[in-house]
PDB file of C-alpha atoms and ligand atoms in Angstrom:
ATOM      1  CA  MET P  18      -1.964 -11.755 -23.868  1.00  0.00           C
ATOM      2  CA  ALA P  19      -1.561  -8.082 -22.236  1.00  0.00           C
ATOM      3  CA  THR P  20      -0.839  -5.360 -24.701  1.00  0.00           C
ATOM      4  CA  PHE P  21       1.547  -2.294 -23.947  1.00  0.00           C
ATOM      5  CA  HIS P  22      -1.360  -0.428 -23.469  1.00  0.00           C
ATOM      6  CA  ASP P  23      -2.640  -2.663 -20.783  1.00  0.00           C
ATOM      7  CA  LYS P  24       0.699  -2.701 -19.022  1.00  0.00           C
ATOM      8  CA  LEU P  25       0.831   0.972 -19.367  1.00  0.00           C
ATOM      9  CA  SER P  26      -2.545   1.702 -17.778  1.00  0.00           C
ATOM     10  CA  LEU P  27      -1.740  -1.020 -14.969  1.00  0.00           C
ATOM     11  CA  SER P  28       1.436   1.034 -13.966  1.00  0.00           C
ATOM     12  CA  THR P  29      -0.736   4.330 -14.008  1.00  0.00           C
ATOM     13  CA  LEU P  30      -3.270   2.833 -11.643  1.00  0.00           C
ATOM     14  CA  ILE P  31      -0.586   1.460  -9.386  1.00  0.00           C
ATOM     15  CA  LEU P  32       1.373   5.015  -9.464  1.00  0.00           C
ATOM     16  CA  PHE P  33      -1.829   6.428  -8.815  1.00  0.00           C
ATOM     17  CA  CYS P  34      -2.995   4.272  -5.953  1.00  0.00           C
ATOM     18  CA  VAL P  35       0.530   4.858  -4.260  1.00  0.00           C
ATOM     19  CA  ILE P  36       0.149   8.594  -4.463  1.00  0.00           C
ATOM     20  CA  VAL P  37      -3.223   8.458  -2.965  1.00  0.00           C
ATOM     21  CA  ASP P  38      -2.358   6.200  -0.404  1.00  0.00           C
ATOM     22  CA  VAL P  39       0.646   8.742   0.718  1.00  0.00           C
ATOM     23  CA  CYS P  40      -0.941  11.816   0.098  1.00  0.00           C
ATOM     24  CA  SER P  41      -4.331  11.692   1.661  1.00  0.00           C
ATOM     25  CA  ARG P  42      -6.029  10.471   4.890  1.00  0.00           C
ATOM     26  CA  GLY P  43      -9.139   9.751   2.761  1.00  0.00           C
ATOM     27  CA  PRO P  44     -12.066   7.816   4.072  1.00  0.00           C
ATOM     28  CA  VAL P  45     -11.055   4.622   2.575  1.00  0.00           C
ATOM     29  CA  TYR P  46      -7.905   2.314   2.865  1.00  0.00           C
ATOM     30  CA  LYS P  47      -7.265  -0.852   1.426  1.00  0.00           C
ATOM     31  CA  PRO P  48      -5.656  -3.069   4.150  1.00  0.00           C
ATOM     32  CA  PRO P  49      -3.498  -5.900   3.426  1.00  0.00           C
ATOM     33  CA  SER P  50      -4.994  -9.181   2.750  1.00  0.00           C
ATOM     34  CA  VAL P  51      -4.995 -11.358   5.760  1.00  0.00           C
ATOM     35  CA  GLU P  52      -6.400 -14.530   6.768  1.00  0.00           C
ATOM     36  CA  ARG P  53      -9.776 -14.366   8.270  1.00  0.00           C
ATOM     37  CA  LEU P  54      -9.716 -15.972  11.754  1.00  0.00           C
ATOM     38  CA  THR P  55     -13.344 -15.007  12.242  1.00  0.00           C
ATOM     39  CA  ASP P  56     -14.154 -17.663   9.333  1.00  0.00           C
ATOM     40  CA  ARG P  57     -12.828 -20.322  11.693  1.00  0.00           C
ATOM     41  CA  PHE P  58     -15.943 -20.113  14.050  1.00  0.00           C
ATOM     42  CA  SER P  59     -19.470 -20.319  13.756  1.00  0.00           C
ATOM     43  CA  GLN P  60     -21.752 -17.158  14.843  1.00  0.00           C
ATOM     44  CA  SER P  61     -23.928 -17.545  17.814  1.00  0.00           C
ATOM     45  CA  THR P  62     -27.117 -15.625  18.681  1.00  0.00           C
ATOM     46  CA  VAL P  63     -27.331 -12.777  21.268  1.00  0.00           C
ATOM     47  CA  ASN P  64     -29.896 -14.705  23.171  1.00  0.00           C
ATOM     48  CA  LYS P  65     -27.593 -17.588  23.287  1.00  0.00           C
ATOM     49  CA  SER P  66     -24.499 -15.795  24.263  1.00  0.00           C
ATOM     50  CA  TYR P  67     -25.321 -12.885  26.305  1.00  0.00           C
ATOM     51  CA  ASP P  68     -27.753 -11.473  28.914  1.00  0.00           C
ATOM     52  CA  PHE P  69     -28.570  -7.781  29.285  1.00  0.00           C
ATOM     53  CA  ALA P  70     -26.029  -6.160  31.647  1.00  0.00           C
ATOM     54  CA  PHE P  71     -27.762  -2.898  32.051  1.00  0.00           C
ATOM     55  CA  GLY P  72     -30.106  -0.567  30.192  1.00  0.00           C
ATOM     56  CA  ALA P  73     -32.322  -3.273  29.104  1.00  0.00           C
ATOM     57  CA  SER P  74     -35.128  -0.781  27.735  1.00  0.00           C
ATOM     58  CA  ASN P  75     -32.161   0.370  25.576  1.00  0.00           C
ATOM     59  CA  ILE P  76     -31.444  -2.952  23.946  1.00  0.00           C
ATOM     60  CA  HIS P  77     -33.201  -4.269  20.725  1.00  0.00           C
ATOM     61  CA  VAL P  78     -32.642  -7.751  19.785  1.00  0.00           C
ATOM     62  CA  THR P  79     -33.568  -8.127  16.087  1.00  0.00           C
ATOM     63  CA  ASN P  80     -33.305 -10.427  13.064  1.00  0.00           C
ATOM     64  CA  ASN P  81     -34.121 -13.402  14.964  1.00  0.00           C
ATOM     65  CA  GLY P  82     -31.705 -12.668  17.721  1.00  0.00           C
ATOM     66  CA  THR P  83     -28.652 -12.506  15.409  1.00  0.00           C
ATOM     67  CA  SER P  84     -28.150  -8.829  16.142  1.00  0.00           C
ATOM     68  CA  ALA P  85     -28.832  -6.181  18.681  1.00  0.00           C
ATOM     69  CA  ALA P  86     -29.175  -2.477  18.762  1.00  0.00           C
ATOM     70  CA  LEU P  87     -27.758  -1.135  21.732  1.00  0.00           C
ATOM     71  CA  SER P  88     -28.510   2.658  22.491  1.00  0.00           C
ATOM     72  CA  LEU P  89     -27.550   5.487  24.745  1.00  0.00           C
ATOM     73  CA  ASP P  90     -29.972   8.292  25.540  1.00  0.00           C
ATOM     74  CA  LYS P  91     -30.558  10.731  28.285  1.00  0.00           C
ATOM     75  CA  SER P  92     -31.774   8.184  30.405  1.00  0.00           C
ATOM     76  CA  SER P  93     -29.255   5.454  30.052  1.00  0.00           C
ATOM     77  CA  GLY P  94     -26.431   3.493  28.170  1.00  0.00           C
ATOM     78  CA  SER P  95     -26.838  -0.106  27.635  1.00  0.00           C
ATOM     79  CA  GLY P  96     -24.699  -3.200  27.703  1.00  0.00           C
ATOM     80  CA  LEU P  97     -24.809  -7.039  27.143  1.00  0.00           C
ATOM     81  CA  VAL P  98     -22.825  -9.575  29.313  1.00  0.00           C
ATOM     82  CA  SER P  99     -22.012 -12.987  28.292  1.00  0.00           C
ATOM     83  CA  ARG P 100     -23.716 -15.693  29.991  1.00  0.00           C
ATOM     84  CA  ASN P 101     -20.644 -17.751  30.393  1.00  0.00           C
ATOM     85  CA  LYS P 102     -17.171 -16.410  31.532  1.00  0.00           C
ATOM     86  CA  TYR P 103     -14.221 -17.621  29.614  1.00  0.00           C
ATOM     87  CA  TYR P 104     -10.591 -18.659  30.518  1.00  0.00           C
ATOM     88  CA  TYR P 105      -9.034 -17.966  26.888  1.00  0.00           C
ATOM     89  CA  GLY P 106     -11.023 -17.868  23.912  1.00  0.00           C
ATOM     90  CA  PHE P 107     -11.381 -15.796  20.539  1.00  0.00           C
ATOM     91  CA  PHE P 108     -14.233 -13.214  20.741  1.00  0.00           C
ATOM     92  CA  ASN P 109     -15.713 -11.298  17.893  1.00  0.00           C
ATOM     93  CA  ALA P 110     -18.567  -8.644  17.337  1.00  0.00           C
ATOM     94  CA  ALA P 111     -19.336  -6.890  14.159  1.00  0.00           C
ATOM     95  CA  MET P 112     -20.622  -3.631  14.599  1.00  0.00           C
ATOM     96  CA  LYS P 113     -21.889  -0.656  13.088  1.00  0.00           C
ATOM     97  CA  LEU P 114     -21.265   2.641  15.085  1.00  0.00           C
ATOM     98  CA  PRO P 115     -23.652   5.762  15.310  1.00  0.00           C
ATOM     99  CA  ALA P 116     -23.067   8.327  12.703  1.00  0.00           C
ATOM    100  CA  GLY P 117     -22.858  12.060  13.086  1.00  0.00           C
ATOM    101  CA  PHE P 118     -21.850  13.979  16.178  1.00  0.00           C
ATOM    102  CA  THR P 119     -20.823  11.368  18.540  1.00  0.00           C
ATOM    103  CA  SER P 120     -18.182  13.221  20.755  1.00  0.00           C
ATOM    104  CA  GLY P 121     -18.153  11.439  24.637  1.00  0.00           C
ATOM    105  CA  VAL P 122     -19.737   8.330  23.341  1.00  0.00           C
ATOM    106  CA  VAL P 123     -17.974   4.871  24.069  1.00  0.00           C
ATOM    107  CA  VAL P 124     -18.924   1.741  22.582  1.00  0.00           C
ATOM    108  CA  ALA P 125     -17.088  -1.065  24.112  1.00  0.00           C
ATOM    109  CA  PHE P 126     -16.083  -4.674  23.415  1.00  0.00           C
ATOM    110  CA  TYR P 127     -14.234  -6.107  26.117  1.00  0.00           C
ATOM    111  CA  LEU P 128     -13.457  -8.877  28.699  1.00  0.00           C
ATOM    112  CA  SER P 129     -13.361  -8.215  32.268  1.00  0.00           C
ATOM    113  CA  ASN P 130     -13.802  -9.879  35.921  1.00  0.00           C
ATOM    114  CA  ALA P 131     -13.959  -6.247  37.879  1.00  0.00           C
ATOM    115  CA  ASP P 132     -17.202  -7.609  39.320  1.00  0.00           C
ATOM    116  CA  VAL P 133     -15.407 -10.580  40.906  1.00  0.00           C
ATOM    117  CA  PHE P 134     -12.000  -9.393  41.706  1.00  0.00           C
ATOM    118  CA  PRO P 135     -12.377  -5.584  42.251  1.00  0.00           C
ATOM    119  CA  HIS P 136      -8.761  -4.990  43.497  1.00  0.00           C
ATOM    120  CA  ASN P 137      -6.874  -7.300  41.118  1.00  0.00           C
ATOM    121  CA  HIS P 138      -9.158  -7.690  38.181  1.00  0.00           C
ATOM    122  CA  ASP P 139      -8.112  -8.851  34.489  1.00  0.00           C
ATOM    123  CA  GLU P 140      -9.280  -6.758  31.564  1.00  0.00           C
ATOM    124  CA  ILE P 141      -8.963  -6.835  27.581  1.00  0.00           C
ATOM    125  CA  ASP P 142     -10.497  -3.746  26.160  1.00  0.00           C
ATOM    126  CA  ILE P 143     -11.518  -2.668  22.656  1.00  0.00           C
ATOM    127  CA  GLU P 144     -12.907   0.841  22.988  1.00  0.00           C
ATOM    128  CA  LEU P 145     -14.570   2.862  20.478  1.00  0.00           C
ATOM    129  CA  LEU P 146     -14.429   6.632  21.010  1.00  0.00           C
ATOM    130  CA  GLY P 147     -16.607   8.983  19.495  1.00  0.00           C
ATOM    131  CA  HIS P 148     -15.532  12.318  18.120  1.00  0.00           C
ATOM    132  CA  GLU P 149     -16.750  15.868  17.427  1.00  0.00           C
ATOM    133  CA  LYS P 150     -16.299  15.231  13.565  1.00  0.00           C
ATOM    134  CA  ARG P 151     -17.891  12.695  11.611  1.00  0.00           C
ATOM    135  CA  ARG P 152     -15.724   9.686  10.546  1.00  0.00           C
ATOM    136  CA  ASP P 153     -13.099   9.895  13.404  1.00  0.00           C
ATOM    137  CA  TRP P 154     -13.904   7.334  15.651  1.00  0.00           C
ATOM    138  CA  VAL P 155     -11.038   6.255  17.426  1.00  0.00           C
ATOM    139  CA  LEU P 156     -10.186   2.712  18.524  1.00  0.00           C
ATOM    140  CA  GLN P 157      -8.350   2.306  21.753  1.00  0.00           C
ATOM    141  CA  THR P 158      -6.779  -0.727  23.294  1.00  0.00           C
ATOM    142  CA  ASN P 159      -5.796  -1.454  26.810  1.00  0.00           C
ATOM    143  CA  ILE P 160      -4.982  -4.533  29.062  1.00  0.00           C
ATOM    144  CA  TYR P 161      -5.173  -5.248  32.778  1.00  0.00           C
ATOM    145  CA  GLY P 162      -3.674  -8.104  34.315  1.00  0.00           C
ATOM    146  CA  ASN P 163      -4.169  -9.056  38.079  1.00  0.00           C
ATOM    147  CA  GLY P 164      -5.120  -5.237  38.606  1.00  0.00           C
ATOM    148  CA  SER P 165      -1.839  -3.939  36.978  1.00  0.00           C
ATOM    149  CA  VAL P 166      -1.336  -2.386  33.642  1.00  0.00           C
ATOM    150  CA  ARG P 167       2.088  -3.537  33.305  1.00  0.00           C
ATOM    151  CA  SER P 168       1.219  -5.568  30.473  1.00  0.00           C
ATOM    152  CA  GLY P 169      -0.741  -3.189  28.499  1.00  0.00           C
ATOM    153  CA  ARG P 170      -1.953   0.535  28.753  1.00  0.00           C
ATOM    154  CA  GLU P 171      -3.544   2.677  25.905  1.00  0.00           C
ATOM    155  CA  GLU P 172      -2.862   2.583  22.112  1.00  0.00           C
ATOM    156  CA  LYS P 173      -5.105   4.383  19.880  1.00  0.00           C
ATOM    157  CA  PHE P 174      -5.868   4.076  16.374  1.00  0.00           C
ATOM    158  CA  TYR P 175      -7.721   5.841  13.463  1.00  0.00           C
ATOM    159  CA  LEU P 176      -9.709   3.167  11.402  1.00  0.00           C
ATOM    160  CA  TRP P 177      -9.054   2.773   7.948  1.00  0.00           C
ATOM    161  CA  PHE P 178     -12.897   2.808   6.870  1.00  0.00           C
ATOM    162  CA  ASP P 179     -15.669   4.828   8.201  1.00  0.00           C
ATOM    163  CA  PRO P 180     -17.202   2.743  11.168  1.00  0.00           C
ATOM    164  CA  THR P 181     -20.553   4.218  10.725  1.00  0.00           C
ATOM    165  CA  GLN P 182     -21.472   2.974   7.323  1.00  0.00           C
ATOM    166  CA  ASP P 183     -21.181  -0.555   7.794  1.00  0.00           C
ATOM    167  CA  PHE P 184     -20.376  -3.640   9.941  1.00  0.00           C
ATOM    168  CA  HIS P 185     -16.720  -4.253  10.614  1.00  0.00           C
ATOM    169  CA  ASP P 186     -15.355  -6.965  12.935  1.00  0.00           C
ATOM    170  CA  TYR P 187     -13.724  -6.246  16.078  1.00  0.00           C
ATOM    171  CA  SER P 188     -12.180  -9.403  17.868  1.00  0.00           C
ATOM    172  CA  ILE P 189     -10.048 -10.323  20.836  1.00  0.00           C
ATOM    173  CA  LEU P 190      -7.767 -13.413  20.871  1.00  0.00           C
ATOM    174  CA  TRP P 191      -6.572 -14.471  24.410  1.00  0.00           C
ATOM    175  CA  ASN P 192      -4.609 -17.603  24.993  1.00  0.00           C
ATOM    176  CA  ASN P 193      -1.520 -18.974  26.700  1.00  0.00           C
ATOM    177  CA  HIS P 194       0.615 -17.605  23.731  1.00  0.00           C
ATOM    178  CA  HIS P 195      -0.735 -14.184  23.396  1.00  0.00           C
ATOM    179  CA  ILE P 196      -3.462 -11.504  23.361  1.00  0.00           C
ATOM    180  CA  LEU P 197      -4.226 -10.234  19.896  1.00  0.00           C
ATOM    181  CA  PHE P 198      -6.585  -7.433  18.994  1.00  0.00           C
ATOM    182  CA  LEU P 199      -8.047  -7.632  15.613  1.00  0.00           C
ATOM    183  CA  VAL P 200     -10.002  -5.290  13.337  1.00  0.00           C
ATOM    184  CA  ASP P 201     -11.370  -6.827  10.160  1.00  0.00           C
ATOM    185  CA  ASN P 202      -9.064  -9.785  10.931  1.00  0.00           C
ATOM    186  CA  VAL P 203      -6.142  -7.615  10.787  1.00  0.00           C
ATOM    187  CA  PRO P 204      -4.270  -7.782  13.741  1.00  0.00           C
ATOM    188  CA  VAL P 205      -3.456  -4.097  15.385  1.00  0.00           C
ATOM    189  CA  ARG P 206      -1.695  -4.964  18.388  1.00  0.00           C
ATOM    190  CA  GLN P 207      -0.024  -8.139  19.980  1.00  0.00           C
ATOM    191  CA  VAL P 208       0.844  -8.862  23.786  1.00  0.00           C
ATOM    192  CA  ALA P 209       3.068 -11.786  23.984  1.00  0.00           C
ATOM    193  CA  HIS P 210       2.845 -13.960  27.184  1.00  0.00           C
ATOM    194  CA  THR P 211       6.435 -13.537  28.115  1.00  0.00           C
ATOM    195  CA  ALA P 212       7.781 -14.806  31.411  1.00  0.00           C
ATOM    196  CA  ALA P 213       8.528 -11.179  32.204  1.00  0.00           C
ATOM    197  CA  ILE P 214       4.925 -10.086  32.235  1.00  0.00           C
ATOM    198  CA  GLY P 215       4.353 -12.525  34.994  1.00  0.00           C
ATOM    199  CA  SER P 216       1.176 -12.014  36.974  1.00  0.00           C
ATOM    200  CA  ALA P 217       0.386  -8.846  34.749  1.00  0.00           C
ATOM    201  CA  TYR P 218      -0.816 -11.309  32.134  1.00  0.00           C
ATOM    202  CA  PRO P 219      -4.727 -11.799  32.352  1.00  0.00           C
ATOM    203  CA  SER P 220      -5.039 -15.325  34.028  1.00  0.00           C
ATOM    204  CA  LYS P 221      -8.509 -15.392  35.489  1.00  0.00           C
ATOM    205  CA  ALA P 222     -11.736 -16.253  33.895  1.00  0.00           C
ATOM    206  CA  MET P 223     -13.543 -13.286  32.431  1.00  0.00           C
ATOM    207  CA  SER P 224     -16.977 -12.214  31.043  1.00  0.00           C
ATOM    208  CA  VAL P 225     -17.458 -10.557  27.730  1.00  0.00           C
ATOM    209  CA  TYR P 226     -19.074  -7.426  27.267  1.00  0.00           C
ATOM    210  CA  ALA P 227     -20.544  -5.217  24.551  1.00  0.00           C
ATOM    211  CA  THR P 228     -21.835  -1.747  25.761  1.00  0.00           C
ATOM    212  CA  ILE P 229     -22.484   1.900  24.963  1.00  0.00           C
ATOM    213  CA  TRP P 230     -22.068   4.465  27.505  1.00  0.00           C
ATOM    214  CA  ASP P 231     -21.293   8.080  28.249  1.00  0.00           C
ATOM    215  CA  GLY P 232     -17.666   8.855  28.482  1.00  0.00           C
ATOM    216  CA  SER P 233     -17.915  12.509  28.428  1.00  0.00           C
ATOM    217  CA  GLU P 234     -15.160  12.898  31.212  1.00  0.00           C
ATOM    218  CA  TRP P 235     -12.287  11.462  29.217  1.00  0.00           C
ATOM    219  CA  ALA P 236     -13.351   9.831  25.696  1.00  0.00           C
ATOM    220  CA  THR P 237     -12.903  12.568  23.367  1.00  0.00           C
ATOM    221  CA  HIS P 238      -9.958  14.637  23.508  1.00  0.00           C
ATOM    222  CA  GLY P 239      -9.256  13.856  27.152  1.00  0.00           C
ATOM    223  CA  GLY P 240     -13.040  15.005  28.130  1.00  0.00           C
ATOM    224  CA  LYS P 241     -12.788  18.164  26.125  1.00  0.00           C
ATOM    225  CA  TYR P 242     -16.102  17.307  24.225  1.00  0.00           C
ATOM    226  CA  ALA P 243     -18.972  15.899  26.202  1.00  0.00           C
ATOM    227  CA  VAL P 244     -21.923  13.902  24.945  1.00  0.00           C
ATOM    228  CA  ASP P 245     -24.476  16.230  23.109  1.00  0.00           C
ATOM    229  CA  TYR P 246     -27.844  14.469  23.826  1.00  0.00           C
ATOM    230  CA  LYS P 247     -29.661  16.906  21.151  1.00  0.00           C
ATOM    231  CA  TYR P 248     -28.133  13.966  18.818  1.00  0.00           C
ATOM    232  CA  ALA P 249     -29.334  11.221  20.966  1.00  0.00           C
ATOM    233  CA  PRO P 250     -30.089   8.411  20.748  1.00  0.00           C
ATOM    234  CA  PHE P 251     -26.771   6.961  19.888  1.00  0.00           C
ATOM    235  CA  ILE P 252     -27.317   3.341  18.469  1.00  0.00           C
ATOM    236  CA  ALA P 253     -24.531   1.052  17.782  1.00  0.00           C
ATOM    237  CA  THR P 254     -25.596  -2.203  15.972  1.00  0.00           C
ATOM    238  CA  MET P 255     -23.920  -5.514  16.584  1.00  0.00           C
ATOM    239  CA  ARG P 256     -24.106  -9.023  15.032  1.00  0.00           C
ATOM    240  CA  GLY P 257     -21.665 -11.620  13.666  1.00  0.00           C
ATOM    241  CA  ILE P 258     -21.245 -12.865  17.533  1.00  0.00           C
ATOM    242  CA  GLU P 259     -18.580 -15.360  17.913  1.00  0.00           C
ATOM    243  CA  MET P 260     -17.670 -16.438  21.377  1.00  0.00           C
ATOM    244  CA  GLU P 261     -15.433 -19.773  21.447  1.00  0.00           C
ATOM    245  CA  GLY P 262     -13.300 -20.692  24.338  1.00  0.00           C
ATOM    246  CA  CYS P 263     -13.030 -22.489  27.505  1.00  0.00           C
ATOM    247  CA  VAL P 264     -16.021 -22.004  29.434  1.00  0.00           C
ATOM    248  CA  ALA P 265     -15.240 -21.776  33.138  1.00  0.00           C
ATOM    249  CA  ASN P 266     -17.543 -23.441  35.540  1.00  0.00           C
ATOM    250  CA  SER P 267     -19.138 -21.439  38.480  1.00  0.00           C
ATOM    251  CA  LYS P 268     -17.354 -22.654  41.170  1.00  0.00           C
ATOM    252  CA  ASN P 269     -13.724 -22.886  40.071  1.00  0.00           C
ATOM    253  CA  ALA P 270     -12.542 -20.398  37.272  1.00  0.00           C
ATOM    254  CA  MET P 271      -9.759 -22.532  36.607  1.00  0.00           C
ATOM    255  CA  SER P 272     -11.417 -25.719  35.688  1.00  0.00           C
ATOM    256  CA  CYS P 273     -10.066 -25.464  32.375  1.00  0.00           C
ATOM    257  CA  SER P 274      -6.609 -25.942  33.614  1.00  0.00           C
ATOM    258  CA  ARG P 275      -3.572 -24.957  31.359  1.00  0.00           C
ATOM    259  CA  SER P 276      -2.661 -28.412  30.825  1.00  0.00           C
ATOM    260  CA  GLY P 277      -6.321 -29.422  29.948  1.00  0.00           C
ATOM    261  CA  VAL P 278      -6.708 -26.615  27.676  1.00  0.00           C
ATOM    262  CA  SER P 279      -6.087 -28.177  24.326  1.00  0.00           C
ATOM    263  CA  SER P 280      -8.569 -30.412  24.740  1.00  0.00           C
ATOM    264  CA  VAL P 281     -11.342 -28.248  25.470  1.00  0.00           C
ATOM    265  CA  ASP P 282     -10.253 -25.060  24.084  1.00  0.00           C
ATOM    266  CA  PRO P 283     -10.778 -24.484  20.432  1.00  0.00           C
ATOM    267  CA  VAL P 284      -8.280 -21.681  20.061  1.00  0.00           C
ATOM    268  CA  VAL P 285      -5.162 -23.596  20.280  1.00  0.00           C
ATOM    269  CA  GLY P 286      -3.041 -24.521  17.492  1.00  0.00           C
ATOM    270  CA  GLU P 287      -0.735 -22.954  14.796  1.00  0.00           C
ATOM    271  CA  PRO P 288      -3.117 -19.964  13.722  1.00  0.00           C
ATOM    272  CA  PHE P 289      -3.759 -18.925  17.006  1.00  0.00           C
ATOM    273  CA  SER P 290      -0.378 -19.345  18.752  1.00  0.00           C
ATOM    274  CA  ARG P 291       1.409 -17.168  16.622  1.00  0.00           C
ATOM    275  CA  LEU P 292       1.248 -14.542  13.865  1.00  0.00           C
ATOM    276  CA  SER P 293       1.617 -15.580  10.200  1.00  0.00           C
ATOM    277  CA  ARG P 294       4.138 -13.492   8.239  1.00  0.00           C
ATOM    278  CA  GLN P 295       1.006 -12.147   6.213  1.00  0.00           C
ATOM    279  CA  GLN P 296      -0.520 -11.231   9.620  1.00  0.00           C
ATOM    280  CA  SER P 297       2.719  -9.753  10.824  1.00  0.00           C
ATOM    281  CA  GLY P 298       2.862  -7.589   7.661  1.00  0.00           C
ATOM    282  CA  ALA P 299      -0.697  -6.456   8.130  1.00  0.00           C
ATOM    283  CA  MET P 300      -0.141  -5.509  11.752  1.00  0.00           C
ATOM    284  CA  GLU P 301       3.128  -3.547  10.886  1.00  0.00           C
ATOM    285  CA  TRP P 302       0.771  -1.742   8.310  1.00  0.00           C
ATOM    286  CA  ALA P 303      -1.864  -0.916  10.901  1.00  0.00           C
ATOM    287  CA  ARG P 304       0.402   0.237  13.579  1.00  0.00           C
ATOM    288  CA  ARG P 305       2.754   2.276  11.080  1.00  0.00           C
ATOM    289  CA  LYS P 306      -0.214   3.891   9.275  1.00  0.00           C
ATOM    290  CA  HIS P 307      -3.114   4.169  11.739  1.00  0.00           C
ATOM    291  CA  MET P 308      -1.838   4.250  15.281  1.00  0.00           C
ATOM    292  CA  PHE P 309      -1.449   7.929  16.363  1.00  0.00           C
ATOM    293  CA  TYR P 310      -0.884   7.354  20.069  1.00  0.00           C
ATOM    294  CA  SER P 311       0.977   4.651  22.326  1.00  0.00           C
ATOM    295  CA  TYR P 312       1.544   4.965  25.850  1.00  0.00           C
ATOM    296  CA  CYS P 313       5.111   4.219  25.010  1.00  0.00           C
ATOM    297  CA  GLN P 314       5.575   7.440  23.303  1.00  0.00           C
ATOM    298  CA  ASP P 315       3.779   9.789  25.812  1.00  0.00           C
ATOM    299  CA  ARG P 316       6.674  11.565  27.319  1.00  0.00           C
ATOM    300  CA  ASN P 317       4.331  14.022  28.707  1.00  0.00           C
ATOM    301  CA  ARG P 318       2.573  11.430  30.794  1.00  0.00           C
ATOM    302  CA  TYR P 319       5.778   9.461  31.815  1.00  0.00           C
ATOM    303  CA  LYS P 320       8.949  11.107  32.876  1.00  0.00           C
ATOM    304  CA  VAL P 321      10.391   7.596  32.687  1.00  0.00           C
ATOM    305  CA  LEU P 322       8.584   5.307  30.289  1.00  0.00           C
ATOM    306  CA  PRO P 323       7.114   2.118  31.441  1.00  0.00           C
ATOM    307  CA  SER P 324       9.655  -0.716  31.283  1.00  0.00           C
ATOM    308  CA  LYS P 325       7.820  -2.729  28.884  1.00  0.00           C
ATOM    309  CA  CYS P 326       8.317  -0.198  26.217  1.00  0.00           C
ATOM    310  CA  ASN P 327      12.007  -0.799  26.161  1.00  0.00           C
ATOM    311  CA  ASP P 328      11.198  -4.355  24.863  1.00  0.00           C
ATOM    312  CA  ASN P 329      10.317  -3.118  21.395  1.00  0.00           C
TER     313      ASN P 329
HETATM  314  C1  NAG F  12      -2.808 -11.008  42.216  1.00  0.00           C
HETATM  315  O1  NAG F  12      -3.023  -9.770  43.127  1.00  0.00           O
HETATM  316  C2  NAG F  12      -3.487 -10.153  44.386  1.00  0.00           C
HETATM  317  C3  NAG F  12      -3.909  -9.248  45.213  1.00  0.00           C
HETATM  318  O2  NAG F  12      -3.140  -7.985  44.989  1.00  0.00           O
HETATM  319  C4  NAG F  12      -2.229 -10.845  45.199  1.00  0.00           C
HETATM  320  O3  NAG F  12      -2.471 -11.289  46.236  1.00  0.00           O
HETATM  321  C5  NAG F  12      -1.759 -12.072  44.136  1.00  0.00           C
HETATM  322  O4  NAG F  12      -0.630 -12.710  44.521  1.00  0.00           O
HETATM  323  C6  NAG F  12      -1.480 -11.541  42.722  1.00  0.00           C
HETATM  324  N1  NAG F  12      -1.520 -12.800  41.941  1.00  0.00           N
HETATM  325  C7  NAG F  12      -0.318 -13.256  41.526  1.00  0.00           C
HETATM  326  C8  NAG F  12      -0.258 -14.347  40.644  1.00  0.00           C
HETATM  327  O5  NAG F  12       0.594 -12.346  41.456  1.00  0.00           O
END
């Protein structure tokens, strides 16, 4: 039975947590607990899921193929591309980012078909942007649909943990209902597939990429801080590979037709078609506390805000 003293110390603790949470932008924030979508899929290996896309000499597959170290040095960045192309799916990479001075460094986990459709490509991006100060890696999301950014454009977040200390899950869910970006299963952005979005909703099969490269020109404070190769190599380690979806066949990217998706696509059903109450709450927490840039608030860039911004 709880004594008065127990209750007192509990309330002191709660008060303390509230104060700390409000007063400091410390290194560690406890996110709301949320359903773990990543637990619904089994993990794959680097060799089964990916081929080398570029910088092969800077890619080291380790731990029986369950993890890969991708490095960027003066000679090259490096990247993996999925063996299959997917039309809808759930994609995860657990990543640990390079520590120390990382300005200009970009670690990206994304879907794209720009190689096949250079003028009207689709793309769903998670980009992690290095910083001139330790700990301040920034997460950026972006979407292109049929060559248009009408459905998306950039949003930027600070992370609620130090991404250089341990592995954290970065996931993309893409299906007929919505696109969801998740960090450690906490949704940080949702783009619903509304009629208004039309062709700006990504709708052609895409490859999955995990890459590290030199983004000196734009990544850190709009290009103010370039990569400093004095600190190279920059190494991002990846594991926890999940890649579940409708594999497109080589002849016809749309062979997983919309009507047939439910039979072959493992990412349909309630948990993937809409956010639970808990997930919505967690997303609101992430956006309220950790989002520091949205194209919808960028009055310097847009005299007239993109029309999508008025929806929310
Ligand atoms: C996508 O873009 C191409 C090229 O601009 C265009 O021909 C096509 O009609 C677009 N698709 C849709 C569904 O609007």
